Amino acid sequence: MNTRSILPVVACALLLALPALGQAVPEVEEVDTDALVTVDDLTEPMAEDSPATRAVADAEAAAALLRAALSQLAEAVSADDQVVALTEVIRGYELGLSALREGLRQAHARELELRGRFEAQRSQLAQVLGAMTALQQSPESTMLLHPAGAVANARSAMILSDVTPGLRAQAEALQGDLDEIATVRELQASAAAMLGSGLASVQEARRLLASAAGDRSSMVTRYEGEPEELQSLREAADSLDAFASGIARMEKDVGAPMEDFEGAQGSLRLPAVGTILRPYNEPDAAGVPRPGWVIATAPAALVQTPWPATIRYRGPFLDYGNVMIVEPSRGYLMIFAGMAQVFGEVGDVLQAGDPVGLMGGAEAPAQEFGAQFVSDAVRGGAAGRTESLYLELRRGNETLDPADWFVLNPFVEPQQD
């Protein structure tokens, strides 16, 4: 890489660092040779295991998960148990979406890091650019650049010739960083295009799931019907706590425990992909502490039971939207509240991973969905996750901290400050 080929690289880096294009390049009066040859202080060359490379690789793997999930839709429609097959398709899509979101967030964080580095070294970049510009001038023009005349200009040229190897190394490092930024931008563009084209498929999968769940004939049932006692309890209860406590007191033969629920403490999977907005007993916006977790989810997110359980209640309750209360073991209740749709009937026996409902909310139109997703991903936190699922675990009349029972895996994120 000669001096002439170095120039556009440094110029591009300088444009990234400068807030405006009209800033003047400093005169080449004194060249800080120490700054020019200290390559490591300026940038690090792009490596195979650079942060951006790793983030892009993770995002590409997530995109492959998404494509694989969507490709299984046709098989799911013709499966013997459509509910199980469609649930797997939607779950796979949402896991891939969450992994892609994290990959995009990390890639964007790397881009911000590089831009911050360029900004911090703006004066160095401008000095290097000015120095290399001077090297490429004809002798007649170069004499006019330095106010001290030809002697000072010649001195500058001699210094620059001594530090050309340093300039070359700096330019190569800059090129690596610029390549990283370009890779991140390409990833964002390709992700947006893929998500927009796949949105219709997952929406169709959700529609088919809702239909299949309503027609499911293979569901095991412990008991049938909604007793009058439950209806009366719902009408009389003025809080979710009172309602759940009343259900706990109702004697129902739900049979022997299907699995050792207490032995699963600390290993349960959360019911939906999302971000923990409020932990146990943290006050909500109205200042009321909630003895459960609030999970921010994407619109229309799938909600699943993490453990085999019997449905004790399903339907609307107060201002919670649709509520599902299941009994995973005698004396325990698990509550999911805030859904737009719920599946199953009171007395049905659910297997671990069975769908209990879908969240509400509307996704952006297909032509906007991909770009909106990328924008939300780089913002991080709960951006784009507009729906709130409330999760509560109870033993008798006592509420339990979900943190002692559930696992925060890579697809369920804690709230970021």
Short mmCIF file of C-alpha atoms in Angstrom, two decimals:
data_model
loop_
_atom_site.label_atom_id
_atom_site.label_comp_id
_atom_site.label_asym_id
_atom_site.label_seq_id
_atom_site.Cartn_x
_atom_site.Cartn_y
_atom_site.Cartn_z
CA MET A 1 0.00 0.00 0.00
CA ASN A 2 1.71 3.20 -1.16
CA THR A 3 1.05 6.69 0.12
CA ARG A 4 -1.44 7.43 -2.65
CA SER A 5 -3.53 4.35 -1.80
CA ILE A 6 -3.44 5.18 1.91
CA LEU A 7 -5.04 8.58 1.41
CA PRO A 8 -8.64 7.53 0.66
CA VAL A 9 -8.65 5.15 3.62
CA VAL A 10 -7.68 7.84 6.09
CA ALA A 11 -10.03 10.30 4.41
CA CYS A 12 -12.95 7.90 4.91
CA ALA A 13 -12.02 7.42 8.55
CA LEU A 14 -11.82 11.16 9.03
CA LEU A 15 -15.27 11.62 7.52
CA LEU A 16 -16.62 9.14 10.05
CA ALA A 17 -15.02 11.09 12.86
CA LEU A 18 -16.02 14.57 11.77
CA PRO A 19 -19.55 15.81 12.42
CA ALA A 20 -19.48 17.94 9.28
CA LEU A 21 -17.69 17.78 5.96
CA GLY A 22 -16.73 21.43 5.85
CA GLN A 23 -14.09 21.41 8.57
CA ALA A 24 -10.68 22.59 7.39
CA VAL A 25 -7.65 20.32 7.36
CA PRO A 26 -4.89 21.69 9.66
CA GLU A 27 -1.77 23.15 8.10
CA VAL A 28 1.28 20.92 8.08
CA GLU A 29 3.42 23.09 10.32
CA GLU A 30 4.60 20.47 12.75
CA VAL A 31 4.15 16.74 12.34
CA ASP A 32 3.86 14.72 15.54
CA THR A 33 5.98 11.75 14.52
CA ASP A 34 5.31 9.84 17.75
CA ALA A 35 1.60 9.98 17.09
CA LEU A 36 2.03 8.87 13.50
CA VAL A 37 4.03 5.76 14.25
CA THR A 38 2.07 4.58 17.29
CA VAL A 39 -0.15 2.19 15.39
CA ASP A 40 -1.72 0.38 18.36
CA ASP A 41 -2.93 3.63 19.83
CA LEU A 42 -4.97 4.41 16.75
CA THR A 43 -6.78 1.24 15.76
CA GLU A 44 -6.51 -2.51 15.70
CA PRO A 45 -6.70 -4.35 12.39
CA MET A 46 -9.75 -6.49 11.73
CA ALA A 47 -9.16 -10.09 12.73
CA GLU A 48 -11.06 -13.29 12.14
CA ASP A 49 -12.23 -13.21 15.77
CA SER A 50 -12.91 -9.48 15.96
CA PRO A 51 -16.04 -8.39 17.88
CA ALA A 52 -17.82 -7.46 14.68
CA THR A 53 -16.89 -10.75 13.02
CA ARG A 54 -18.20 -12.73 15.99
CA ALA A 55 -21.40 -10.67 16.17
CA VAL A 56 -22.00 -11.09 12.45
CA ALA A 57 -21.38 -14.84 12.70
CA ASP A 58 -23.87 -15.09 15.58
CA ALA A 59 -26.43 -13.08 13.65
CA GLU A 60 -25.96 -15.19 10.53
CA ALA A 61 -26.44 -18.36 12.60
CA ALA A 62 -29.62 -16.85 14.02
CA ALA A 63 -30.83 -16.03 10.52
CA ALA A 64 -30.27 -19.67 9.58
CA LEU A 65 -32.48 -20.69 12.54
CA LEU A 66 -35.18 -18.37 11.26
CA ARG A 67 -35.04 -19.77 7.75
CA ALA A 68 -35.08 -23.34 9.06
CA ALA A 69 -38.13 -22.65 11.23
CA LEU A 70 -40.06 -21.05 8.39
CA SER A 71 -39.16 -23.87 6.00
CA GLN A 72 -40.91 -26.35 8.31
CA LEU A 73 -44.29 -24.61 8.05
CA ALA A 74 -45.53 -26.77 5.16
CA GLU A 75 -44.67 -29.96 7.06
CA ALA A 76 -46.33 -28.63 10.22
CA VAL A 77 -49.62 -28.05 8.42
CA SER A 78 -49.80 -31.72 7.41
CA ALA A 79 -48.51 -33.13 10.72
CA ASP A 80 -50.63 -35.53 12.78
CA ASP A 81 -50.52 -33.13 15.72
CA GLN A 82 -50.61 -29.69 14.15
CA VAL A 83 -50.53 -27.94 17.52
CA VAL A 84 -47.17 -29.45 18.46
CA ALA A 85 -45.70 -28.94 14.99
CA LEU A 86 -46.90 -25.34 14.61
CA THR A 87 -45.75 -24.52 18.13
CA GLU A 88 -42.27 -25.75 17.22
CA VAL A 89 -42.26 -23.60 14.08
CA ILE A 90 -43.29 -20.46 15.95
CA ARG A 91 -40.96 -21.16 18.86
CA GLY A 92 -38.04 -21.74 16.49
CA TYR A 93 -38.83 -18.51 14.68
CA GLU A 94 -38.99 -16.52 17.91
CA LEU A 95 -35.75 -18.01 19.24
CA GLY A 96 -34.02 -17.21 15.96
CA LEU A 97 -35.48 -13.72 16.04
CA SER A 98 -34.19 -13.13 19.57
CA ALA A 99 -30.74 -14.46 18.70
CA LEU A 100 -30.65 -12.25 15.61
CA ARG A 101 -31.69 -9.30 17.74
CA GLU A 102 -28.76 -9.90 20.08
CA GLY A 103 -26.32 -10.34 17.19
CA LEU A 104 -27.46 -7.06 15.64
CA ARG A 105 -27.18 -5.30 18.99
CA GLN A 106 -23.61 -6.50 19.49
CA ALA A 107 -22.64 -5.60 15.93
CA HIS A 108 -24.06 -2.12 16.36
CA ALA A 109 -22.23 -1.73 19.67
CA ARG A 110 -18.99 -2.56 17.86
CA GLU A 111 -19.77 0.03 15.20
CA LEU A 112 -20.36 2.66 17.89
CA GLU A 113 -17.07 1.69 19.51
CA LEU A 114 -15.19 2.19 16.25
CA ARG A 115 -16.91 5.49 15.54
CA GLY A 116 -16.10 6.65 19.04
CA ARG A 117 -12.47 5.76 18.45
CA PHE A 118 -12.42 7.74 15.21
CA GLU A 119 -14.00 10.71 16.99
CA ALA A 120 -11.45 10.56 19.83
CA GLN A 121 -8.59 10.51 17.31
CA ARG A 122 -10.00 13.15 15.01
CA SER A 123 -6.98 15.42 15.31
CA GLN A 124 -4.58 12.56 14.57
CA LEU A 125 -6.59 11.51 11.54
CA ALA A 126 -6.72 15.07 10.26
CA GLN A 127 -2.97 15.40 10.76
CA VAL A 128 -2.26 12.17 8.91
CA LEU A 129 -4.58 13.21 6.09
CA GLY A 130 -2.92 16.60 5.82
CA ALA A 131 0.53 15.04 5.87
CA MET A 132 -0.22 12.58 3.11
CA THR A 133 -1.89 15.25 1.05
CA ALA A 134 1.32 17.27 1.31
CA LEU A 135 3.39 14.30 0.17
CA GLN A 136 1.37 14.01 -3.04
CA GLN A 137 1.69 17.66 -4.07
CA SER A 138 4.08 18.76 -6.76
CA PRO A 139 7.17 20.64 -5.47
CA GLU A 140 5.80 23.93 -6.75
CA SER A 141 2.47 23.53 -5.03
CA THR A 142 4.01 22.11 -1.89
CA MET A 143 6.14 25.22 -1.38
CA LEU A 144 2.98 27.28 -1.11
CA LEU A 145 1.50 25.11 1.66
CA HIS A 146 3.92 26.01 4.44
CA PRO A 147 4.11 29.63 5.64
CA ALA A 148 7.84 29.21 6.41
CA GLY A 149 8.67 28.44 2.79
CA ALA A 150 10.58 25.75 0.94
CA VAL A 151 13.08 24.84 3.70
CA ALA A 152 10.38 24.09 6.26
CA ASN A 153 8.41 22.28 3.63
CA ALA A 154 11.38 20.11 2.70
CA ARG A 155 11.90 19.33 6.38
CA SER A 156 8.30 18.16 6.63
CA ALA A 157 8.73 15.99 3.54
CA MET A 158 11.83 14.34 5.04
CA ILE A 159 9.99 13.58 8.27
CA LEU A 160 7.05 12.14 6.37
CA SER A 161 9.29 9.87 4.30
CA ASP A 162 10.73 8.49 7.54
CA VAL A 163 7.30 7.69 8.95
CA THR A 164 5.69 6.30 5.79
CA PRO A 165 5.80 2.71 7.16
CA GLY A 166 3.89 3.94 10.20
CA LEU A 167 1.36 5.68 7.98
CA ARG A 168 0.91 2.51 5.98
CA ALA A 169 0.32 0.42 9.10
CA GLN A 170 -2.14 2.98 10.42
CA ALA A 171 -4.01 3.00 7.13
CA GLU A 172 -4.22 -0.80 7.10
CA ALA A 173 -5.61 -0.74 10.63
CA LEU A 174 -8.11 1.91 9.62
CA GLN A 175 -9.12 -0.16 6.61
CA GLY A 176 -9.82 -3.10 8.91
CA ASP A 177 -12.09 -0.99 11.08
CA LEU A 178 -13.87 0.45 8.06
CA ASP A 179 -14.39 -3.09 6.76
CA GLU A 180 -15.98 -4.03 10.09
CA ILE A 181 -18.43 -1.14 9.84
CA ALA A 182 -19.27 -2.08 6.25
CA THR A 183 -19.88 -5.69 7.33
CA VAL A 184 -22.25 -4.54 10.08
CA ARG A 185 -24.17 -2.38 7.62
CA GLU A 186 -24.48 -5.28 5.16
CA LEU A 187 -25.75 -7.52 7.95
CA GLN A 188 -28.41 -5.01 8.95
CA ALA A 189 -29.62 -4.62 5.37
CA SER A 190 -29.80 -8.37 4.69
CA ALA A 191 -31.56 -9.02 8.02
CA ALA A 192 -34.19 -6.39 7.29
CA ALA A 193 -34.91 -7.88 3.86
CA MET A 194 -35.16 -11.44 5.17
CA LEU A 195 -37.47 -10.55 8.06
CA GLY A 196 -39.83 -8.61 5.86
CA SER A 197 -40.22 -11.52 3.48
CA GLY A 198 -40.75 -14.08 6.27
CA LEU A 199 -43.32 -12.16 8.29
CA ALA A 200 -46.34 -13.48 6.38
CA SER A 201 -45.27 -17.08 7.00
CA VAL A 202 -45.07 -16.78 10.78
CA GLN A 203 -48.35 -14.86 10.87
CA GLU A 204 -49.98 -17.72 8.98
CA ALA A 205 -48.44 -20.19 11.45
CA ARG A 206 -50.01 -18.31 14.36
CA ARG A 207 -53.41 -18.27 12.66
CA LEU A 208 -53.22 -22.00 12.01
CA LEU A 209 -52.11 -22.66 15.59
CA ALA A 210 -55.09 -20.79 17.03
CA SER A 211 -57.42 -22.81 14.81
CA ALA A 212 -55.75 -26.16 15.54
CA ALA A 213 -55.67 -25.53 19.30
CA GLY A 214 -59.42 -24.96 19.27
CA ASP A 215 -60.06 -28.22 17.41
CA ARG A 216 -57.58 -30.38 19.30
CA SER A 217 -59.17 -33.75 20.04
CA SER A 218 -56.15 -35.53 21.50
CA MET A 219 -56.05 -33.38 24.64
CA VAL A 220 -56.19 -35.34 27.91
CA THR A 221 -58.85 -33.97 30.27
CA ARG A 222 -58.87 -34.37 34.06
CA TYR A 223 -62.38 -33.01 34.44
CA GLU A 224 -64.84 -31.21 32.24
CA GLY A 225 -66.81 -28.00 32.47
CA GLU A 226 -66.41 -24.80 34.44
CA PRO A 227 -68.13 -25.24 37.81
CA GLU A 228 -70.50 -22.61 39.08
CA GLU A 229 -68.19 -22.15 42.05
CA LEU A 230 -65.44 -20.92 39.72
CA GLN A 231 -67.78 -18.51 37.97
CA SER A 232 -68.98 -17.12 41.29
CA LEU A 233 -65.42 -16.79 42.52
CA ARG A 234 -64.39 -14.85 39.41
CA GLU A 235 -67.31 -12.46 39.75
CA ALA A 236 -66.67 -11.85 43.46
CA ALA A 237 -62.88 -11.47 43.36
CA ASP A 238 -61.58 -7.90 43.32
CA SER A 239 -57.94 -8.82 42.77
CA LEU A 240 -55.85 -11.50 41.11
CA ASP A 241 -54.54 -12.51 44.53
CA ALA A 242 -58.05 -13.09 45.87
CA PHE A 243 -59.03 -15.02 42.75
CA ALA A 244 -55.95 -17.26 42.83
CA SER A 245 -56.33 -17.87 46.56
CA GLY A 246 -59.93 -18.89 45.99
CA ILE A 247 -58.93 -21.32 43.25
CA ALA A 248 -56.27 -22.81 45.54
CA ARG A 249 -59.00 -23.52 48.12
CA MET A 250 -61.25 -25.23 45.59
CA GLU A 251 -60.86 -28.98 45.82
CA LYS A 252 -60.26 -30.53 42.43
CA ASP A 253 -59.04 -34.00 41.66
CA VAL A 254 -56.24 -33.26 39.24
CA GLY A 255 -54.76 -36.71 39.69
CA ALA A 256 -51.32 -37.79 40.79
CA PRO A 257 -48.38 -35.47 40.01
CA MET A 258 -47.24 -36.02 36.44
CA GLU A 259 -43.63 -35.11 37.21
CA ASP A 260 -41.57 -33.86 40.16
CA PHE A 261 -42.33 -30.15 39.95
CA GLU A 262 -40.44 -29.21 43.11
CA GLY A 263 -37.39 -30.97 41.75
CA ALA A 264 -37.46 -28.62 38.77
CA GLN A 265 -36.87 -25.55 40.91
CA GLY A 266 -34.23 -23.36 39.29
CA SER A 267 -34.49 -24.98 35.86
CA LEU A 268 -37.86 -23.90 34.44
CA ARG A 269 -37.91 -22.18 31.06
CA LEU A 270 -39.74 -18.88 30.94
CA PRO A 271 -43.06 -18.99 29.09
CA ALA A 272 -42.19 -16.39 26.45
CA VAL A 273 -39.22 -14.84 24.69
CA GLY A 274 -38.69 -11.31 25.93
CA THR A 275 -37.12 -8.96 28.44
CA ILE A 276 -37.74 -8.89 32.19
CA LEU A 277 -39.22 -5.46 32.83
CA ARG A 278 -40.05 -5.76 36.52
CA PRO A 279 -38.78 -8.40 38.93
CA TYR A 280 -40.62 -9.83 41.90
CA ASN A 281 -42.37 -7.30 44.16
CA GLU A 282 -41.10 -4.27 42.26
CA PRO A 283 -43.75 -1.50 42.12
CA ASP A 284 -45.38 -0.89 38.77
CA ALA A 285 -46.02 2.51 37.17
CA ALA A 286 -48.87 3.10 39.64
CA GLY A 287 -46.61 2.31 42.60
CA VAL A 288 -48.25 -1.06 43.28
CA PRO A 289 -45.82 -3.94 43.94
CA ARG A 290 -46.56 -7.07 41.92
CA PRO A 291 -45.61 -10.48 43.39
CA GLY A 292 -44.43 -11.77 40.04
CA TRP A 293 -42.49 -10.87 36.91
CA VAL A 294 -43.52 -8.59 34.07
CA ILE A 295 -42.00 -9.80 30.80
CA ALA A 296 -41.92 -7.50 27.77
CA THR A 297 -42.60 -9.47 24.60
CA ALA A 298 -42.95 -8.75 20.92
CA PRO A 299 -46.47 -8.42 19.48
CA ALA A 300 -48.23 -11.77 18.99
CA ALA A 301 -45.54 -13.64 20.95
CA LEU A 302 -46.17 -17.28 21.79
CA VAL A 303 -46.78 -18.19 25.47
CA GLN A 304 -46.05 -21.76 26.59
CA THR A 305 -46.35 -23.68 29.82
CA PRO A 306 -42.89 -24.66 31.09
CA TRP A 307 -44.16 -27.75 32.93
CA PRO A 308 -46.95 -30.32 32.60
CA ALA A 309 -50.02 -28.84 34.25
CA THR A 310 -53.81 -28.88 34.47
CA ILE A 311 -55.77 -25.81 33.44
CA ARG A 312 -57.69 -24.44 36.43
CA TYR A 313 -58.89 -21.22 34.78
CA ARG A 314 -58.74 -19.59 31.39
CA GLY A 315 -60.42 -16.40 30.24
CA PRO A 316 -60.63 -12.67 30.95
CA PHE A 317 -60.19 -11.31 34.45
CA LEU A 318 -60.50 -7.68 35.58
CA ASP A 319 -58.04 -5.52 33.62
CA TYR A 320 -55.46 -8.29 33.11
CA GLY A 321 -56.71 -9.28 29.67
CA ASN A 322 -56.89 -13.03 29.21
CA VAL A 323 -55.53 -15.05 32.11
CA MET A 324 -54.45 -18.67 32.27
CA ILE A 325 -54.06 -20.36 35.67
CA VAL A 326 -52.56 -23.84 35.65
CA GLU A 327 -51.70 -26.33 38.37
CA PRO A 328 -48.31 -27.99 37.78
CA SER A 329 -48.45 -29.90 41.05
CA ARG A 330 -50.82 -30.18 43.99
CA GLY A 331 -50.69 -26.96 45.99
CA TYR A 332 -48.94 -24.95 43.25
CA LEU A 333 -50.45 -22.52 40.76
CA MET A 334 -48.81 -20.77 37.83
CA ILE A 335 -50.45 -17.65 36.40
CA PHE A 336 -49.98 -16.14 32.94
CA ALA A 337 -51.83 -12.84 32.43
CA GLY A 338 -52.08 -10.30 29.64
CA MET A 339 -52.66 -12.50 26.59
CA ALA A 340 -54.92 -11.67 23.66
CA GLN A 341 -55.79 -15.33 22.98
CA VAL A 342 -55.80 -18.38 25.24
CA PHE A 343 -55.93 -22.04 24.21
CA GLY A 344 -57.49 -25.03 25.93
CA GLU A 345 -60.32 -25.51 28.40
CA VAL A 346 -60.61 -25.84 32.16
CA GLY A 347 -59.62 -29.39 33.12
CA ASP A 348 -57.33 -29.97 30.12
CA VAL A 349 -53.91 -31.46 30.83
CA LEU A 350 -51.02 -29.62 29.19
CA GLN A 351 -47.61 -31.04 28.42
CA ALA A 352 -44.44 -29.03 28.94
CA GLY A 353 -44.07 -26.64 26.01
CA ASP A 354 -47.74 -26.69 25.05
CA PRO A 355 -49.06 -23.31 23.90
CA VAL A 356 -51.35 -21.54 26.34
CA GLY A 357 -51.92 -18.42 24.24
CA LEU A 358 -50.64 -15.57 22.11
CA MET A 359 -49.88 -12.01 23.13
CA GLY A 360 -51.70 -9.10 21.51
CA GLY A 361 -50.39 -6.13 19.61
CA ALA A 362 -49.80 -5.53 15.94
CA GLU A 363 -46.56 -6.00 14.04
CA ALA A 364 -45.39 -3.44 11.51
CA PRO A 365 -46.40 -4.03 7.87
CA ALA A 366 -44.13 -6.42 5.99
CA GLN A 367 -42.42 -3.63 4.06
CA GLU A 368 -41.51 -1.91 7.33
CA PHE A 369 -41.08 -4.86 9.69
CA GLY A 370 -37.46 -5.69 8.90
CA ALA A 371 -36.17 -2.13 9.17
CA GLN A 372 -38.15 -1.58 12.37
CA PHE A 373 -36.77 -4.77 13.88
CA VAL A 374 -33.19 -3.75 13.10
CA SER A 375 -33.82 -0.32 14.61
CA ASP A 376 -35.27 -1.85 17.79
CA ALA A 377 -32.43 -4.37 18.02
CA VAL A 378 -29.68 -1.76 17.99
CA ARG A 379 -31.56 0.25 20.64
CA GLY A 380 -31.57 -2.81 22.90
CA GLY A 381 -33.53 -3.29 26.10
CA ALA A 382 -37.27 -3.71 25.57
CA ALA A 383 -37.41 -1.64 22.36
CA GLY A 384 -40.05 -3.09 20.07
CA ARG A 385 -41.34 -5.42 22.78
CA THR A 386 -44.58 -3.60 23.35
CA GLU A 387 -46.63 -6.31 25.10
CA SER A 388 -46.49 -7.22 28.80
CA LEU A 389 -46.91 -10.78 30.08
CA TYR A 390 -47.38 -11.14 33.83
CA LEU A 391 -46.00 -14.33 35.39
CA GLU A 392 -46.80 -15.39 38.95
CA LEU A 393 -46.00 -18.59 40.83
CA ARG A 394 -47.90 -19.54 43.98
CA ARG A 395 -47.75 -22.24 46.65
CA GLY A 396 -51.02 -22.20 48.56
CA ASN A 397 -51.66 -18.57 49.46
CA GLU A 398 -47.95 -17.70 49.23
CA THR A 399 -46.35 -16.11 46.18
CA LEU A 400 -42.90 -17.31 45.15
CA ASP A 401 -40.07 -15.36 43.53
CA PRO A 402 -39.74 -16.62 39.93
CA ALA A 403 -36.00 -15.95 40.13
CA ASP A 404 -35.72 -19.07 42.32
CA TRP A 405 -37.53 -21.23 39.79
CA PHE A 406 -36.85 -19.96 36.28
CA VAL A 407 -33.72 -19.75 34.17
CA LEU A 408 -32.76 -16.60 32.31
CA ASN A 409 -31.42 -18.14 29.13
CA PRO A 410 -29.89 -16.31 26.12
CA PHE A 411 -33.35 -15.76 24.68
CA VAL A 412 -34.91 -14.14 27.74
CA GLU A 413 -33.05 -10.98 28.66
CA PRO A 414 -32.91 -9.04 31.92
CA GLN A 415 -33.79 -5.39 31.64
CA GLN A 416 -30.77 -3.32 30.52
CA ASP A 417 -30.11 0.01 32.14
#
